[in-house]
Coordinates of C-alpha atoms in Angstrom, one line a residue:
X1 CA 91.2 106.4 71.1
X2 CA 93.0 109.0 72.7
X3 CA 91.8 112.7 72.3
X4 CA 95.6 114.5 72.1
X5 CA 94.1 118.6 72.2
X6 CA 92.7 117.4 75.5
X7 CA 96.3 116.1 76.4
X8 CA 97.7 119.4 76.0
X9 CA 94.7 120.5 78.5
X10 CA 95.8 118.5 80.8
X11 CA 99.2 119.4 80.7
X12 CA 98.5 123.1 81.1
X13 CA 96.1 122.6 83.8
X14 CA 98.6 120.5 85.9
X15 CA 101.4 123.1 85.3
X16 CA 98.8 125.8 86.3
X17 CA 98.1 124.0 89.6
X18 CA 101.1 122.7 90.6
X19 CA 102.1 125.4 93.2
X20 CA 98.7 124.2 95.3
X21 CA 100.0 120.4 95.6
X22 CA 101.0 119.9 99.0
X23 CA 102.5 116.8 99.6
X24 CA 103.1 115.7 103.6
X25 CA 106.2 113.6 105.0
X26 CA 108.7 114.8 102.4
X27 CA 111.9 114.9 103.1
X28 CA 115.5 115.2 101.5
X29 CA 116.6 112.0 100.0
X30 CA 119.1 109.4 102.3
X31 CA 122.7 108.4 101.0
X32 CA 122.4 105.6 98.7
X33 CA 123.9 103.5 101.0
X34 CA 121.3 103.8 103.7
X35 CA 120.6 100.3 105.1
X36 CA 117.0 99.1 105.0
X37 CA 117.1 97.2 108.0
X38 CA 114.6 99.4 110.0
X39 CA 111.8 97.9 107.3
X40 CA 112.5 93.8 107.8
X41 CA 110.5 93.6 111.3
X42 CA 107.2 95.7 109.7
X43 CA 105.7 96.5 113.1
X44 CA 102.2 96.2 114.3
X45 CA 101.4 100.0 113.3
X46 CA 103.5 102.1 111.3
X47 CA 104.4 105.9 112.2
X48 CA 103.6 108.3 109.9
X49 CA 105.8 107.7 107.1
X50 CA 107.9 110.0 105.1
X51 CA 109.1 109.7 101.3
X52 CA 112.9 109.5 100.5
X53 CA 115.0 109.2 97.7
X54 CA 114.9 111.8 94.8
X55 CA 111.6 113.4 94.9
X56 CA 110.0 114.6 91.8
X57 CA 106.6 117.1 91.6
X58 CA 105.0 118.7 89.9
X59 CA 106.8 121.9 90.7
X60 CA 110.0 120.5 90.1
X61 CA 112.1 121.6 86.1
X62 CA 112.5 117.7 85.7
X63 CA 108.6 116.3 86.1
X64 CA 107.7 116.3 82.6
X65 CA 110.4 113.9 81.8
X66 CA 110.3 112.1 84.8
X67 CA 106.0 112.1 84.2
X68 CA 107.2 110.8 80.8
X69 CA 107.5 107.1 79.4
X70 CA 109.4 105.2 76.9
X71 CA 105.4 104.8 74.5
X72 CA 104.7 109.0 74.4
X73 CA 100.9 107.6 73.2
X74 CA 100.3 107.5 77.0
X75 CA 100.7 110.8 79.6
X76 CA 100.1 111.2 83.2
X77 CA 100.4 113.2 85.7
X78 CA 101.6 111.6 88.9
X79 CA 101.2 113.8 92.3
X80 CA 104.7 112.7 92.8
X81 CA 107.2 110.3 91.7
X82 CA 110.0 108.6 94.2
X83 CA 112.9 107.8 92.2
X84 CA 113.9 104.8 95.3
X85 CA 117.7 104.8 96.3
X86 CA 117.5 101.7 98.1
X87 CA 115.0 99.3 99.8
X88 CA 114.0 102.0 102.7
X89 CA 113.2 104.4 100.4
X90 CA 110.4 102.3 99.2
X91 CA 109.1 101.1 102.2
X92 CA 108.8 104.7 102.7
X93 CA 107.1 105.4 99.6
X94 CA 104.7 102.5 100.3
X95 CA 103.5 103.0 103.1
X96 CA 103.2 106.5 102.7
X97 CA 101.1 105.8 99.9
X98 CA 98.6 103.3 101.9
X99 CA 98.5 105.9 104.6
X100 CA 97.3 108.9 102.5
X101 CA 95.5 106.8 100.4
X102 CA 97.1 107.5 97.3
X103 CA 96.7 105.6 94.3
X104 CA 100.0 103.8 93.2
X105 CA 102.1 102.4 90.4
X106 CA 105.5 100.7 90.4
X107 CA 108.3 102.0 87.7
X108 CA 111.6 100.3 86.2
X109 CA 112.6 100.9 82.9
X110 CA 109.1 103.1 82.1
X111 CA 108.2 100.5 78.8
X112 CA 104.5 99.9 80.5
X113 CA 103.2 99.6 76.5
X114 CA 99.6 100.6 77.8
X115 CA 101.2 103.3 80.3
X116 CA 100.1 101.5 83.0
X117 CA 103.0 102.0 85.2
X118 CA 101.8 105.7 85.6
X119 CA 98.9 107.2 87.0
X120 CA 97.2 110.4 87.6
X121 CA 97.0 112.6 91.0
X122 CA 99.2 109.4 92.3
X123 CA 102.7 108.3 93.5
X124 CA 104.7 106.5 91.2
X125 CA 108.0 104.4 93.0
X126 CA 110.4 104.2 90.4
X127 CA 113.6 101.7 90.9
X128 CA 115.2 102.7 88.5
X129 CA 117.7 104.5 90.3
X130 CA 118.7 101.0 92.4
X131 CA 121.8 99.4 90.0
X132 CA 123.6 97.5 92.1
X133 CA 125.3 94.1 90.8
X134 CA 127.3 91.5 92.8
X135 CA 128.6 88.5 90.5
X136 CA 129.5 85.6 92.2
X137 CA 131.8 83.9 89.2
X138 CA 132.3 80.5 91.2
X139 CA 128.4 79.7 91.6
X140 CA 127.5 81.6 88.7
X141 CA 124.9 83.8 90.3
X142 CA 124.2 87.4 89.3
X143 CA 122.0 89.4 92.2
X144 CA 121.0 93.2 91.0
X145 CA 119.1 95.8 91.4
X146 CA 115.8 96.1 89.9
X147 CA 116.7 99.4 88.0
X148 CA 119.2 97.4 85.6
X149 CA 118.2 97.6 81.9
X150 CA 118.2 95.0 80.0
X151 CA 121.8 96.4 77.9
X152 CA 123.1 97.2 81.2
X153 CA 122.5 93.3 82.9
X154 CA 123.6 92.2 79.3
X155 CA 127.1 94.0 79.0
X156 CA 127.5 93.4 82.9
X157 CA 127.3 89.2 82.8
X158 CA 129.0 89.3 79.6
X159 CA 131.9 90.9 81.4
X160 CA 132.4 87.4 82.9
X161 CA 131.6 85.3 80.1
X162 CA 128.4 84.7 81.9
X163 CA 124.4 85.7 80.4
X164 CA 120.9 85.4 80.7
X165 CA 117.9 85.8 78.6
X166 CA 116.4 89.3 78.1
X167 CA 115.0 90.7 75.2
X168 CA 116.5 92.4 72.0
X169 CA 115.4 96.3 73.9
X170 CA 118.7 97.3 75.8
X171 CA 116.7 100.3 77.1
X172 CA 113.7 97.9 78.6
X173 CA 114.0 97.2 82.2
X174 CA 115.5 94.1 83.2
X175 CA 113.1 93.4 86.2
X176 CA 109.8 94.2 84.1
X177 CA 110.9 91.3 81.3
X178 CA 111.7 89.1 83.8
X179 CA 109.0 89.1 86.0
X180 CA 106.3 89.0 82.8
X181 CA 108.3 85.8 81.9
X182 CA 111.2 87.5 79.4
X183 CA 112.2 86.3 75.9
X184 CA 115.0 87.2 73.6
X185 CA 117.6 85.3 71.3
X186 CA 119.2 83.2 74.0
X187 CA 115.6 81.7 75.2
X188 CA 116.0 78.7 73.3
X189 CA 119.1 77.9 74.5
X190 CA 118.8 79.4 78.2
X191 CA 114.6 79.4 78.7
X192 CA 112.7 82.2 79.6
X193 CA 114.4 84.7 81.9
X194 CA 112.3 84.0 84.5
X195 CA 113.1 80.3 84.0
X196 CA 116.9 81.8 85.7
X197 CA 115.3 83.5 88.4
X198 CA 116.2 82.0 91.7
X199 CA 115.3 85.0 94.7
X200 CA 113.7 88.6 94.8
X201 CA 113.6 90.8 97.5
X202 CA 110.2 92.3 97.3
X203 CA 108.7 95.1 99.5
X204 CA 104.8 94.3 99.9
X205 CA 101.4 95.7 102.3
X206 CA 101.7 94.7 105.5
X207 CA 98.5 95.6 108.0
X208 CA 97.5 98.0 109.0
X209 CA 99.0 100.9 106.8
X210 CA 102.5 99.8 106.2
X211 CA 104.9 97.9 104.3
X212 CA 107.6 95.2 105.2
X213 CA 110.7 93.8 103.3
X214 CA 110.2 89.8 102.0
X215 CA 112.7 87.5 100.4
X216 CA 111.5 85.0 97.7
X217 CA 113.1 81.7 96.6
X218 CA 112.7 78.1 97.0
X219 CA 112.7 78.4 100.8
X220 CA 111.6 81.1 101.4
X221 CA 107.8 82.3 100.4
X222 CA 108.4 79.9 97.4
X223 CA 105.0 80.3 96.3
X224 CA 105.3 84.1 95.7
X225 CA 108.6 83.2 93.9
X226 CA 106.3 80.4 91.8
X227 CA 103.8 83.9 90.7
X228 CA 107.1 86.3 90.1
X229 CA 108.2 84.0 87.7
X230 CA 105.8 85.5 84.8
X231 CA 103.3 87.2 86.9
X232 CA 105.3 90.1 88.8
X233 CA 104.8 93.0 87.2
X234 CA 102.9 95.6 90.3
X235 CA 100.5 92.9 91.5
X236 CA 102.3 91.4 94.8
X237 CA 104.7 94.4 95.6
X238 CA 107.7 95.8 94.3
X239 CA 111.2 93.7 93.8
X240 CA 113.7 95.4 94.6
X241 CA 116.5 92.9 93.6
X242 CA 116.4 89.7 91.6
X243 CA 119.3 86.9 92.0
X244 CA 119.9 85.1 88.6
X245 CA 121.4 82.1 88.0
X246 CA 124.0 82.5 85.1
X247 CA 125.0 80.3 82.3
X248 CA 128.2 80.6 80.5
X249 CA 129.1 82.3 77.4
X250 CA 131.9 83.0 75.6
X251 CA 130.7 84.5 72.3
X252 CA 127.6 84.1 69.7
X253 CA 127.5 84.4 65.9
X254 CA 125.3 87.0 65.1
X255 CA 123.6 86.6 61.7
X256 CA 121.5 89.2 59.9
X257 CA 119.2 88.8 56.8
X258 CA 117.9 91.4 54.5
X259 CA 114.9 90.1 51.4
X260 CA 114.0 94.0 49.6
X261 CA 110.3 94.2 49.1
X262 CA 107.8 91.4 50.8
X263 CA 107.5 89.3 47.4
X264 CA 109.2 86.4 49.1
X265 CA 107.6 86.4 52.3
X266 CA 105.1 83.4 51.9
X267 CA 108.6 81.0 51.4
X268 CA 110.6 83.0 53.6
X269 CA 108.0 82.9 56.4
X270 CA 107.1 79.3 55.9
X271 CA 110.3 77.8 56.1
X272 CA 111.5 80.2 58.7
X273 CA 108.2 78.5 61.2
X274 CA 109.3 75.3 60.1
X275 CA 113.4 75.8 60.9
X276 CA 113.7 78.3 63.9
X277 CA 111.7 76.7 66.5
X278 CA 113.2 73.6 65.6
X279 CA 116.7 74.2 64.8
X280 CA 119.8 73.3 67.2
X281 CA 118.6 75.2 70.7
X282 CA 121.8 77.1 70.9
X283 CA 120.1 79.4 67.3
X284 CA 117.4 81.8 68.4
X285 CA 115.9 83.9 65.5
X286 CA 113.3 86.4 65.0
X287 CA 112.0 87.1 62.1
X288 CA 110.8 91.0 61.1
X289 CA 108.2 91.9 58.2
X290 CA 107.8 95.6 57.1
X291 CA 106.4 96.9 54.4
X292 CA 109.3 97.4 51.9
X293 CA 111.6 94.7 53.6
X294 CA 112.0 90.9 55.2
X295 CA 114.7 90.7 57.9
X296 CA 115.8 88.0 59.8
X297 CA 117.9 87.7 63.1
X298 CA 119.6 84.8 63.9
X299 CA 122.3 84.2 67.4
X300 CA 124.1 80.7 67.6
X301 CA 125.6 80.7 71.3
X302 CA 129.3 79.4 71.4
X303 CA 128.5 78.9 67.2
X304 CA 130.7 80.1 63.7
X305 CA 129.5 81.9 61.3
X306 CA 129.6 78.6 59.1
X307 CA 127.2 77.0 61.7
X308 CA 124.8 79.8 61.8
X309 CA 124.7 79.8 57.8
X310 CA 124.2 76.2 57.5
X311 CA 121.2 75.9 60.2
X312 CA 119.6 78.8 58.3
X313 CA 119.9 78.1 54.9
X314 CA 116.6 76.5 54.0
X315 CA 115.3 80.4 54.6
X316 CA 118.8 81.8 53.2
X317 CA 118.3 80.0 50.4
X318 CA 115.3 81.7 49.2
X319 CA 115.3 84.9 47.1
X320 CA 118.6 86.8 47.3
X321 CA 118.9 88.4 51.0
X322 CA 121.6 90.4 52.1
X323 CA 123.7 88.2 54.5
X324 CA 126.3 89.2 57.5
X325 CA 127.3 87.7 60.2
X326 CA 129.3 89.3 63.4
X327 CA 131.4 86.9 65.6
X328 CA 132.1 88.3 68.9
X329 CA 131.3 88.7 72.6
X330 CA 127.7 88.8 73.8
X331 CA 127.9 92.0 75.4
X332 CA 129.2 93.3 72.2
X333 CA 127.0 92.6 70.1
X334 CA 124.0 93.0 71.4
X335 CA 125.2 96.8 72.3
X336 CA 125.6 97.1 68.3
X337 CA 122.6 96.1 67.4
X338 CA 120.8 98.6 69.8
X339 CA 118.6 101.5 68.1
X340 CA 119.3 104.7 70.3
X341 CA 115.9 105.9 71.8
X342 CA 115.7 109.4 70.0
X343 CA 115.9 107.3 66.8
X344 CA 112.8 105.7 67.4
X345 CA 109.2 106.7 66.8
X346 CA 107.4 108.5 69.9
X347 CA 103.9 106.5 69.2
X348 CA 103.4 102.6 69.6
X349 CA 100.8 100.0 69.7
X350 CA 100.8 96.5 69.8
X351 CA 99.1 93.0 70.2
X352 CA 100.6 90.1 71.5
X353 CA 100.0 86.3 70.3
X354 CA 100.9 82.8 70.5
X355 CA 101.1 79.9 68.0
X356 CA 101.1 76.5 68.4
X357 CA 100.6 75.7 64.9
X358 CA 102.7 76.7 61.8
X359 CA 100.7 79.2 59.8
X360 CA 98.7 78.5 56.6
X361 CA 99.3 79.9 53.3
X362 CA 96.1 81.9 54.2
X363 CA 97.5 83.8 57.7
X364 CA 100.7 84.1 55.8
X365 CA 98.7 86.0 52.8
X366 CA 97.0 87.7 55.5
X367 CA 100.2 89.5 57.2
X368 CA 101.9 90.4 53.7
X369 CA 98.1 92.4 53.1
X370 CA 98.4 94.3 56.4
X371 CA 101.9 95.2 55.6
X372 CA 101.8 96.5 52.5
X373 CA 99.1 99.1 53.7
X374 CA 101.1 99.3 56.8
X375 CA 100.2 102.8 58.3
X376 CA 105.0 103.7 58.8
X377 CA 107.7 102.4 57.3
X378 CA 108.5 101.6 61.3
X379 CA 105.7 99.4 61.7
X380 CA 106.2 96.0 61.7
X381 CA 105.1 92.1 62.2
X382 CA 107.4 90.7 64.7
X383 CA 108.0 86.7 65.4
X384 CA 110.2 85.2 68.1
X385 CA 110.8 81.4 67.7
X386 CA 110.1 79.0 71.1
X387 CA 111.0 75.3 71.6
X388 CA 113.9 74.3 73.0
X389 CA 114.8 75.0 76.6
X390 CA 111.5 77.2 76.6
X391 CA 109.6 73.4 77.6
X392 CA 111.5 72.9 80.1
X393 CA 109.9 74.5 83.6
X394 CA 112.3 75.5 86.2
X395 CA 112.7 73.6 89.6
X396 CA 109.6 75.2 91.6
X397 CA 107.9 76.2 88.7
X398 CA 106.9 79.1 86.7
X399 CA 103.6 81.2 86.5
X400 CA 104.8 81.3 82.5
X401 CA 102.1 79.2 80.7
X402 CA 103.4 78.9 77.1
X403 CA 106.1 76.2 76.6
X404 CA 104.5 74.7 74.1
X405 CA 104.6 77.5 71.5
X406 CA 106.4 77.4 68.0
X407 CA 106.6 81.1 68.1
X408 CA 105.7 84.3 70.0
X409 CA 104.3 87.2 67.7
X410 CA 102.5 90.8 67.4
X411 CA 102.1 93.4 64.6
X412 CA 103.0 96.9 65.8
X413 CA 102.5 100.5 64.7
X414 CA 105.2 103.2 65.4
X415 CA 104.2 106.6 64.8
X416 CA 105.3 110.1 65.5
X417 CA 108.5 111.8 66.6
X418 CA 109.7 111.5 69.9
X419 CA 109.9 114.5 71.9
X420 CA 107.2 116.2 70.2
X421 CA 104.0 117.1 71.9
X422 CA 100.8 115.8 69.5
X423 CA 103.3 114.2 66.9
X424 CA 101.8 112.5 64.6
X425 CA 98.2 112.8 66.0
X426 CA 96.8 112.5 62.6
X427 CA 98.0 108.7 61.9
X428 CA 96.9 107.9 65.6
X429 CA 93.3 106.5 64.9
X430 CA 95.1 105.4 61.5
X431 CA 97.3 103.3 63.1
X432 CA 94.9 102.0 65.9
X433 CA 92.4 100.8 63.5
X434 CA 95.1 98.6 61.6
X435 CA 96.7 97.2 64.5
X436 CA 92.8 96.5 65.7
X437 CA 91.4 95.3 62.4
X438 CA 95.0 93.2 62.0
X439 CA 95.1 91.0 65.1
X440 CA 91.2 90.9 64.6
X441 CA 92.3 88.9 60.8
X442 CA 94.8 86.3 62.6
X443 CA 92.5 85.6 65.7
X444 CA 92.2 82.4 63.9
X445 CA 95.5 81.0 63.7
X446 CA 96.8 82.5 67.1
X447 CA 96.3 81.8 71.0
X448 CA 96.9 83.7 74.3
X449 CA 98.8 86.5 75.0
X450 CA 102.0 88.0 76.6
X451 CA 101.4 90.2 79.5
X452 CA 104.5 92.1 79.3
X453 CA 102.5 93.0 75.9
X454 CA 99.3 93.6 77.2
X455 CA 96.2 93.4 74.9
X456 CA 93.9 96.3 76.2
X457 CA 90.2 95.4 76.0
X458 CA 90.8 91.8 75.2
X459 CA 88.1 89.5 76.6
X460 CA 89.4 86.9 78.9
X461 CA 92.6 88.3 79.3
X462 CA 93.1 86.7 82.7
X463 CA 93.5 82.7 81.3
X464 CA 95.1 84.9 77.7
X465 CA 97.8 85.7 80.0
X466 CA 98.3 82.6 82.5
X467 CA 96.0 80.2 81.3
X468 CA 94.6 77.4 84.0
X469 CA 97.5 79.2 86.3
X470 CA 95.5 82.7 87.3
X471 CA 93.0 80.6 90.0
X472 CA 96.4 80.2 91.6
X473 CA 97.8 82.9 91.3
X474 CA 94.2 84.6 92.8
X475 CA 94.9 83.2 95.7
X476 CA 98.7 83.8 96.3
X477 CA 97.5 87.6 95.5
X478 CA 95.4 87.2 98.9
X479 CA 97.9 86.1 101.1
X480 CA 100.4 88.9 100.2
X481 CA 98.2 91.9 98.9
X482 CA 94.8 90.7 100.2
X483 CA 93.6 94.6 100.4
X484 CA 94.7 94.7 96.4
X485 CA 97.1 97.3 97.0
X486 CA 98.7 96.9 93.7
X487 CA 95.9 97.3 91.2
X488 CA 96.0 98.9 87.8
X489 CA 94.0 98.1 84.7
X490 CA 94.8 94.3 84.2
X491 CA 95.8 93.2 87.8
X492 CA 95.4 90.4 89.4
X493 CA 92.7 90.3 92.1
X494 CA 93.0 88.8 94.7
X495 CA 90.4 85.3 95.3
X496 CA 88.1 87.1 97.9
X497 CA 87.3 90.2 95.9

């Protein structure tokens, strides 16, 4: 529970003390193009380091929307924040931060749904800021920069009739979905984004105090490439570009169902569980519940809109839905479907869950309850059908643990308006309590957990989030952050602490 007049303390007491902050070894940003060479050898001992790129503080008109994330449920106040420019910059920023012994947290597209890629009287190292893209058509690999959302990577490959799974959030950063394992409406037919991942550059703690530049792939520190894939989100060092291998594609059908009111959702659910994650593995569909209204999402890659209707319509054929369907480029559509940020509520919780078995009548009963007393119109039970490609583990492996799930799911709670200081603070422990007393009801029909949605204060979270995979990845976490460097609430340590 979060005490929001205490927020507003906060906020005036860092604005109050902001011209005592003294920060050592700042200095004006380098030109983007500046080459990061000097960081590959990491020496024996480092000289004092100075921070680079654009350089927010506290003192600075832009901090409290830099100090700002995408979920406004969560504020910090960072000591500074390093918007990186290229590799050099955050080897700066790194090892500045080891030297000064500064707490740290690593930034992309600022979605952390706990706010855990912020911290307080720290330095946050935000790529965002790093958006470079070379496309290699002929090999059909895609290396960018770790600051590329997800409608960014999306619109880019689709330029070249090329993709890769990402999620449905165009604003989310590409490099935070991918390296918690990444899911969308192509990962059916394409696998998990990380399943597509083939190299990161990653900056990580080298000894004593410093910070050196290492390249991940199947030659190359393949074991750390093995932990990225689904484990990579601030607990080995910060990737500052990912190489993709792309798939082709041409153009999807894009289907949209609408069922007004919830009356039908015991069929509609039931025979959506037992068509999506078994349908043709070029249909991905997700499957929204609110409280006044069913909808349901369908892409068929390279399909017609006759196709898409026909592999849908044992849910189509229930109730009367309002049915369109879009035929077009990738990039297209997936920039029309995209809700613009102001639009959406300021306030979020989730909690994430697997399920390897299709719902009873009971769990199904169970979700049209919580809706109805649903605390927003904006909250919602979301599904994502698996199967398909999702079973199939990349050469060299994955950290990703659950192929064998017939759908991904959460309830979530949108609140508040964005932009707004305290919005909404009234439906906060409103909307916390149903969200708690909710996943509480369908603990027994669901399994594990998805770490790019974290569960905060879940038991066992480690084997919720990797399963029999986190001994391993204990022990990577020694070799390349044995100090734990990169800690935050729901780490990884490594296997000697």
């Amino acid at each position: 529970m979060h005490d929001f007049s205490r927020r507003r303390l906060l906020r005036t007491s860092a604005a109050a003390g902001a011209a005592a902050v003294v920060l050592p070894g700042i200095v004006a940003a380098e030109a983007p193009g500046a080459s990061a060479a000097s960081a590959l050898s990491g020496s024996a001992k480092s000289r004092p380091a100075k921070l680079t790129g654009r350089i927010v503080t506290p003192n600075d008109p832009g901090y409290a929307d830099a100090s700002l994330g995408w979920d406004e449920l969560f504020v910090h106040y960072p000591l500074v924040i390093v918007y990186a420019q290229n590799t050099q910059d955050v080897v700066n920023a790194l090892t500045w931060a080891r030297q000064h012994d500064v707490a740290l947290r690593v930034r992309s597209g600022g979605h952390s749904l706990e706010g855990w890629s912020n911290v307080d009287n720290g330095i946050v190292i935000d790529v965002s800021e790093l958006k470079s893209v070379h496309i290699d058509t002929a090999s059909r690999t895609a290396t960018v920069g770790a600051g590329l959302n997800q409608l960014e990577a999306v619109t880019t490959l689709a330029e070249k009739d090329l993709a890769v799974t990402t999620g449905t959030e165009g604003s989310v950063g590409l490099s935070g979905a991918t390296l918690g394992g990444g899911f969308g409406f192509l990962t059916r037919y394409l696998g998990m984004a990380c399943d597509s991942l083939t190299a990161a550059e990653i900056v990580v703690a080298s000894d004593p105090d410093c910070a050196k530049v290492v390249t991940a792939d199947l030659k190359n520190n393949s074991d750390l490439l093995w932990a990225l894939r689904g484990a990579g989100n601030g607990n080995f060092g910060i990737v500052t570009s990912l190489t993709y291998k792309a798939a082709p594609l041409k153009s999807v059908a894009y289907l949209q169902a609408t069922w007004d009111g919830i009356r039908d959702l015991q069929r509609v659910f039931d025979a959506w569980q037992r068509t999506g994650p078994s349908a043709d593995n070029r249909l991905g569909t997700q499957l929204e519940v609110h409280r006044n209204e069913i909808l349901l999402f369908g892409v068929l890659a390279e399909g017609t809109a006759a196709e898409a209707k026909k592999l849908l319509a044992p849910i189509l054929s229930i109730g009367k839905p309002e049915v369109s369907v879009q035929i077009g480029n990738w990039g297209d559509v997936y920039a029309g479907f995209q809700i613009p940020i102001e639009d959406e509520p300021a306030n979020w919780k989730f909690f994430s869950q697997f399920t390897t078995e299709p719902f009873p009548k009971k769990a199904i009963s169970l979700i049209a309850s919580f809706m109805r007393d649903a605390p927003t119109d904006a909250s919602n039970f979301f599904t994502q059908a698996f199967g398909g490609a999702v079973r199939r583990e990349p050469r060299g492996g994955t950290a990703f643990p659950h192929r064998n799930a017939l759908f991904y799911s959460e309830p979530g709670a949108g609140w508040g308006t964005r932009g707004v200081p305290g919005s909404g603070d009234e439906l906060t422990p409103v909307a916390q309590a149903w969200i708690a007393e909710f996943s509480q009801a369908l603990r027994p029909y669901v399994n594990g957990a998805y770490v790019n949605v974290p569960n905060i204060g879940m038991q066992d979270w480690e084997t919720a989030y990797w399963e029999s995979n986190f001994d391993r990845l204990r022990k990577i976490k020694a070799k390349y952050d044995p100090h734990n460097v990169f800690q935050y609430e729901q780490s990884i340590p490594p296997a000697s602490c």
